[in-house]
Amino acid sequence: HTTLFRSDVRYHHPISTYITDRKAKGFDLVQIRTWASHFRPDSIVDINHFKQFDKKVEKMLDSGLIPCLFGFWGGGKWLDQYGPQSYKQYWRYLIARYSAYNVIWCISGEYFFTPDIEGWRELGKYVDETDPYKHPTTIHSTAPHSGSRHYQA
């Protein structure tokens, strides 16, 4: 079972309440977006955001939940605008920061909003080649696209 947690949303309850609720409902994996809402792939990394994000990831892992870290969501417009190189820089940062943890990488959510399917494949290959621990790597889609030509790598 999976659930989605946005890293930049301020909930009315602490993350421990969220984790307790998810565990009680049988979830074992949390899809969590890594960026702050003001993020752009060519921007400077917000260290304060990631210090807070680190705490959330560690609490999830301590509770037995596995974080599935999303690099982007619906990022087709960004891939077209900034290109794969900007995304690779961001992924290099994520891998350097989180590869020592028990995580899963998700290149993007709703990736099919761009015609540049090869750009997503390039990023997936980059993440796989860059990750020294070879964590599972995936990409997110929704029906009816989940059985589409995009999965024919």
Coordinates of C-alpha atoms in Angstrom, one line a residue, residues 29-141:
L29 CA 5.5 3.0 1.4
V30 CA 5.1 6.8 1.3
Q31 CA 5.3 8.7 -2.0
I32 CA 6.9 12.0 -1.0
R33 CA 7.8 14.9 -3.3
T34 CA 11.2 16.3 -2.6
W35 CA 10.9 19.9 -3.6
A36 CA 9.5 23.0 -2.1
S37 CA 6.6 24.6 -3.9
H38 CA 8.8 27.5 -5.1
F39 CA 11.5 25.1 -6.6
R40 CA 12.7 25.3 -10.2
P41 CA 15.2 22.8 -11.6
D42 CA 17.7 25.6 -12.3
S43 CA 17.5 27.2 -8.9
I44 CA 19.8 27.0 -5.9
V45 CA 18.9 24.2 -3.5
D46 CA 17.1 25.4 -0.4
I47 CA 19.2 23.8 2.4
N48 CA 16.6 24.7 5.1
H49 CA 13.9 22.9 3.2
F50 CA 16.1 19.8 3.0
K51 CA 17.1 19.9 6.7
Q52 CA 13.4 19.7 7.5
F53 CA 12.9 17.1 4.8
D54 CA 15.7 14.9 6.3
K55 CA 13.8 14.8 9.6
K56 CA 10.6 13.6 7.8
V57 CA 12.5 10.9 5.9
E58 CA 14.2 9.7 9.0
K59 CA 10.9 9.5 11.0
M60 CA 9.3 7.5 8.2
L61 CA 12.2 5.1 8.1
D62 CA 12.3 4.8 11.9
S63 CA 8.6 3.8 11.8
G64 CA 9.2 1.2 9.1
L65 CA 7.7 3.2 6.2
I66 CA 9.8 3.3 3.0
P67 CA 10.0 6.7 1.3
C68 CA 9.6 6.8 -2.4
L69 CA 11.2 10.1 -3.3
F70 CA 9.7 11.9 -6.3
G71 CA 12.1 14.1 -8.1
F72 CA 9.3 16.0 -9.9
W73 CA 5.6 15.8 -10.4
G74 CA 3.8 16.6 -13.6
G75 CA 7.2 17.9 -14.7
G76 CA 6.7 17.7 -18.4
K77 CA 6.5 21.4 -18.8
W78 CA 9.7 21.7 -16.8
L79 CA 11.5 19.0 -18.8
D80 CA 10.6 20.9 -22.0
Q81 CA 11.6 24.3 -20.5
Y82 CA 14.8 23.5 -18.6
G83 CA 16.0 20.3 -20.3
P84 CA 17.3 17.1 -18.8
Q85 CA 20.7 18.6 -17.7
S86 CA 18.9 20.8 -15.0
Y87 CA 17.1 17.7 -13.8
K88 CA 20.3 15.7 -13.7
Q89 CA 21.9 18.3 -11.4
Y90 CA 18.9 18.1 -9.0
W91 CA 18.9 14.3 -9.1
R92 CA 22.7 14.2 -8.4
Y93 CA 21.9 16.3 -5.3
L94 CA 19.1 13.9 -4.2
I95 CA 21.3 10.8 -4.7
A96 CA 24.2 12.3 -2.8
R97 CA 21.9 13.3 0.1
Y98 CA 19.6 10.2 0.3
S99 CA 21.3 7.2 -1.3
A100 CA 22.5 5.9 2.1
Y101 CA 18.8 5.5 3.2
N102 CA 16.4 2.8 2.3
V103 CA 14.5 4.7 -0.3
I104 CA 13.0 4.2 -3.8
W105 CA 13.5 6.8 -6.5
C106 CA 10.7 8.0 -8.6
I107 CA 11.9 10.1 -11.6
S108 CA 8.6 12.0 -11.9
G109 CA 4.9 11.8 -11.4
E110 CA 2.5 12.2 -14.4
Y111 CA 5.6 12.1 -16.6
F112 CA 3.4 11.6 -19.7
F113 CA 2.5 15.3 -19.8
T114 CA 5.5 15.8 -22.1
P115 CA 6.2 14.4 -25.6
D116 CA 9.8 13.9 -24.5
I117 CA 9.7 10.3 -23.4
E118 CA 13.3 9.9 -24.3
G119 CA 14.2 12.7 -21.9
W120 CA 12.6 10.7 -19.0
R121 CA 14.4 7.6 -20.1
E122 CA 17.6 9.6 -20.1
L123 CA 16.9 10.8 -16.5
G124 CA 16.0 7.3 -15.3
K125 CA 19.3 5.9 -16.8
Y126 CA 21.2 8.8 -15.2
V127 CA 19.7 8.0 -11.8
D128 CA 20.4 4.3 -12.1
E129 CA 24.0 4.9 -13.2
T130 CA 24.7 7.6 -10.5
D131 CA 23.2 5.8 -7.5
P132 CA 26.0 3.8 -5.9
Y133 CA 23.5 1.5 -4.1
K134 CA 21.2 0.8 -7.0
H135 CA 18.0 1.6 -5.3
P136 CA 14.8 0.6 -7.2
T137 CA 13.9 3.4 -9.7
T138 CA 10.5 4.0 -11.2
I139 CA 8.3 6.6 -12.8
H140 CA 4.7 7.4 -12.0
S141 CA 1.8 7.3 -14.4

